Structures are given as structure tokens and as C-alpha cells.
mmCIF file of C-alpha atoms in Angstrom:
data_model
loop_
_atom_site.group_PDB
_atom_site.id
_atom_site.type_symbol
_atom_site.label_atom_id
_atom_site.label_comp_id
_atom_site.label_asym_id
_atom_site.label_seq_id
_atom_site.Cartn_x
_atom_site.Cartn_y
_atom_site.Cartn_z
ATOM 1 C CA UNK A 1 192.346 158.868 158.690
ATOM 2 C CA UNK A 2 194.931 162.074 158.354
ATOM 3 C CA UNK A 3 193.058 162.890 160.872
ATOM 4 C CA UNK A 4 193.084 159.451 163.217
ATOM 5 C CA UNK A 5 197.353 159.723 162.209
ATOM 6 C CA UNK A 6 197.699 163.280 163.685
ATOM 7 C CA UNK A 7 196.506 162.090 166.356
ATOM 8 C CA UNK A 8 198.026 159.369 166.710
ATOM 9 C CA UNK A 9 201.688 160.703 166.104
ATOM 10 C CA UNK A 10 200.820 163.634 168.887
ATOM 11 C CA UNK A 11 199.616 160.828 171.547
ATOM 12 C CA UNK A 12 202.708 158.653 170.952
ATOM 13 C CA UNK A 13 205.119 162.254 171.569
ATOM 14 C CA UNK A 14 202.291 162.280 174.973
ATOM 15 C CA UNK A 15 202.512 158.223 175.493
ATOM 16 C CA UNK A 16 206.759 158.764 175.588
ATOM 17 C CA UNK A 17 207.228 162.389 177.594
ATOM 18 C CA UNK A 18 204.748 160.808 180.565
ATOM 19 C CA UNK A 19 207.084 157.148 180.232
ATOM 20 C CA UNK A 20 210.048 158.982 180.702
ATOM 21 C CA UNK A 21 208.618 161.004 183.504
ATOM 22 C CA UNK A 22 206.910 158.644 186.081
ATOM 23 C CA UNK A 23 210.619 156.643 185.150
ATOM 24 C CA UNK A 24 212.570 159.718 186.251
ATOM 25 C CA UNK A 25 209.847 160.575 189.514
ATOM 26 C CA UNK A 26 210.507 156.737 190.405
ATOM 27 C CA UNK A 27 213.621 157.116 189.740
ATOM 28 C CA UNK A 28 214.208 159.512 192.352
ATOM 29 C CA UNK A 29 212.567 158.473 194.974
ATOM 30 C CA UNK A 30 214.595 155.503 195.138
ATOM 31 C CA UNK A 31 217.281 157.266 194.920
ATOM 32 C CA UNK A 32 216.251 159.478 197.778
ATOM 33 C CA UNK A 33 214.419 156.960 199.297
ATOM 34 C CA UNK A 34 211.286 159.428 200.985
ATOM 35 C CA UNK A 35 207.380 158.736 198.909
ATOM 36 C CA UNK A 36 206.590 161.897 197.162
ATOM 37 C CA UNK A 37 203.683 162.666 195.775
ATOM 38 C CA UNK A 38 204.147 163.808 192.350
ATOM 39 C CA UNK A 39 205.541 160.760 191.149
ATOM 40 C CA UNK A 40 202.867 159.081 191.619
ATOM 41 C CA UNK A 41 200.367 161.101 189.244
ATOM 42 C CA UNK A 42 203.348 161.416 187.102
ATOM 43 C CA UNK A 43 202.500 157.288 187.374
ATOM 44 C CA UNK A 44 198.676 157.862 187.078
ATOM 45 C CA UNK A 45 199.062 160.582 183.894
ATOM 46 C CA UNK A 46 201.119 157.074 182.164
ATOM 47 C CA UNK A 47 199.088 154.886 182.707
ATOM 48 C CA UNK A 48 195.885 157.049 181.484
ATOM 49 C CA UNK A 49 198.113 157.930 178.234
ATOM 50 C CA UNK A 50 198.758 154.957 177.269
ATOM 51 C CA UNK A 51 195.414 153.245 177.333
ATOM 52 C CA UNK A 52 193.422 154.918 174.513
ATOM 53 C CA UNK A 53 196.809 155.639 172.724
ATOM 54 C CA UNK A 54 197.208 152.091 172.483
ATOM 55 C CA UNK A 55 193.284 152.361 171.113
ATOM 56 C CA UNK A 56 193.618 154.707 168.473
ATOM 57 C CA UNK A 57 197.036 152.086 167.382
ATOM 58 C CA UNK A 58 194.473 148.579 167.758
ATOM 59 C CA UNK A 59 192.019 151.597 165.033
ATOM 60 C CA UNK A 60 194.569 152.904 163.276
ATOM 61 C CA UNK A 61 197.033 150.494 162.320
ATOM 62 C CA UNK A 62 195.077 147.634 161.565
ATOM 63 C CA UNK A 63 196.865 147.083 158.151
ATOM 64 C CA UNK A 64 199.405 147.212 159.075
ATOM 65 C CA UNK A 65 202.442 144.872 159.928
ATOM 66 C CA UNK A 66 203.431 146.370 163.167
ATOM 67 C CA UNK A 67 200.579 145.459 165.185
ATOM 68 C CA UNK A 68 200.653 142.925 167.551
ATOM 69 C CA UNK A 69 202.711 145.207 170.203
ATOM 70 C CA UNK A 70 199.320 146.873 170.364
ATOM 71 C CA UNK A 71 197.562 143.744 170.939
ATOM 72 C CA UNK A 72 199.773 142.385 173.097
ATOM 73 C CA UNK A 73 199.495 146.226 175.160
ATOM 74 C CA UNK A 74 196.216 145.375 175.138
ATOM 75 C CA UNK A 75 196.393 141.775 176.934
ATOM 76 C CA UNK A 76 198.516 143.329 179.634
ATOM 77 C CA UNK A 77 196.013 146.622 179.951
ATOM 78 C CA UNK A 78 193.460 143.955 180.060
ATOM 79 C CA UNK A 79 195.517 141.349 182.618
ATOM 80 C CA UNK A 80 195.605 144.504 184.387
ATOM 81 C CA UNK A 81 192.317 145.582 185.357
ATOM 82 C CA UNK A 82 191.144 142.013 186.110
ATOM 83 C CA UNK A 83 193.762 141.875 188.766
ATOM 84 C CA UNK A 84 193.336 145.024 190.111
ATOM 85 C CA UNK A 85 189.453 144.171 190.140
ATOM 86 C CA UNK A 86 190.062 140.281 191.151
ATOM 87 C CA UNK A 87 192.396 141.618 194.162
ATOM 88 C CA UNK A 88 195.526 140.352 192.623
ATOM 89 C CA UNK A 89 198.936 141.733 194.431
ATOM 90 C CA UNK A 90 201.628 142.000 191.811
ATOM 91 C CA UNK A 91 205.062 142.176 192.193
ATOM 92 C CA UNK A 92 207.160 145.699 192.120
ATOM 93 C CA UNK A 93 208.396 144.574 189.634
ATOM 94 C CA UNK A 94 205.659 143.669 187.410
ATOM 95 C CA UNK A 95 205.365 147.691 187.242
ATOM 96 C CA UNK A 96 209.419 148.381 186.083
ATOM 97 C CA UNK A 97 208.858 146.050 183.271
ATOM 98 C CA UNK A 98 205.085 147.821 182.414
ATOM 99 C CA UNK A 99 207.199 151.151 183.016
ATOM 100 C CA UNK A 100 210.323 149.505 180.668
ATOM 101 C CA UNK A 101 208.021 147.904 178.074
ATOM 102 C CA UNK A 102 205.977 151.407 177.328
ATOM 103 C CA UNK A 103 208.760 153.117 177.126
ATOM 104 C CA UNK A 104 211.181 151.167 175.217
ATOM 105 C CA UNK A 105 207.468 150.570 173.021
ATOM 106 C CA UNK A 106 206.586 154.791 171.897
ATOM 107 C CA UNK A 107 210.361 155.354 172.432
ATOM 108 C CA UNK A 108 210.560 153.201 169.044
ATOM 109 C CA UNK A 109 207.249 154.033 167.119
ATOM 110 C CA UNK A 110 209.066 157.332 167.275
ATOM 111 C CA UNK A 111 212.152 156.523 166.249
ATOM 112 C CA UNK A 112 211.227 154.156 163.001
ATOM 113 C CA UNK A 113 209.052 157.318 162.055
ATOM 114 C CA UNK A 114 211.809 159.756 162.731
ATOM 115 C CA UNK A 115 213.614 157.006 160.066
ATOM 116 C CA UNK A 116 210.822 156.768 158.369
ATOM 117 C CA UNK A 117 210.304 160.418 157.497
ATOM 118 C CA UNK A 118 214.418 160.941 157.070
ATOM 119 C CA UNK A 119 214.582 158.463 153.809
ATOM 120 C CA UNK A 120 212.000 159.954 151.992
#
């Protein structure tokens, strides 16, 4: 269980960094009004680190009272996959909300962990 907690901590940091870079890349595209290929790579990195991190949290935090955001994350991932398979288009604002949801969730996880560590 100790190794799982260590992997989860590292995954949280990686997800937060990838999400920060993806948000910065999207805003940079908007400011320059150009399409950059590396931004798509950053978004893919964000999504493909978020999915396993969510599963890790569901396994590692199953007795924690802060599991509800991870259940919500799993439901959002399932809805996004179903919409993608069904060919349902979703508005661009949902992507912005998705980015910021992930960013705030993993930022708050990192801050909460830092506060707990400082209190002990």
C-alpha cells in the first residue's frame, strides 16, 4: 500500500504539470491565433495521465472521505468516451471546463497533501 501511495503522489504531480502546460498552450494558441502541433500533444499527455491517476485514486483512496471527486472524474471520463464513440460533438466550453476541473482537482490534492505534511 505504501508503494501505491508513492505512485499516486507522483501521478498527481505529473497530472498537474501536464494540465498546467496544456492550459498554457491553449491560451498561447488563442493569443497568437495560430495552431501549434505541440499543444495537441500537451492535451493528449494531460488526458492520458489523468485517466490512470483517477483509477489509482479510486483504488488507493477507497476508504478516504475525499473519493467523491474521483468518482465524478470517472463518470466524466466515461461520458466523454461514450460521446466520442457515438460521434456526439461537444461545445468548446466543455473542454475549457474539463481542463480547469482537472487543474483545480489535482492542484487542491497537492495543496491538501502539503498542508497535511506541514501540520505533522
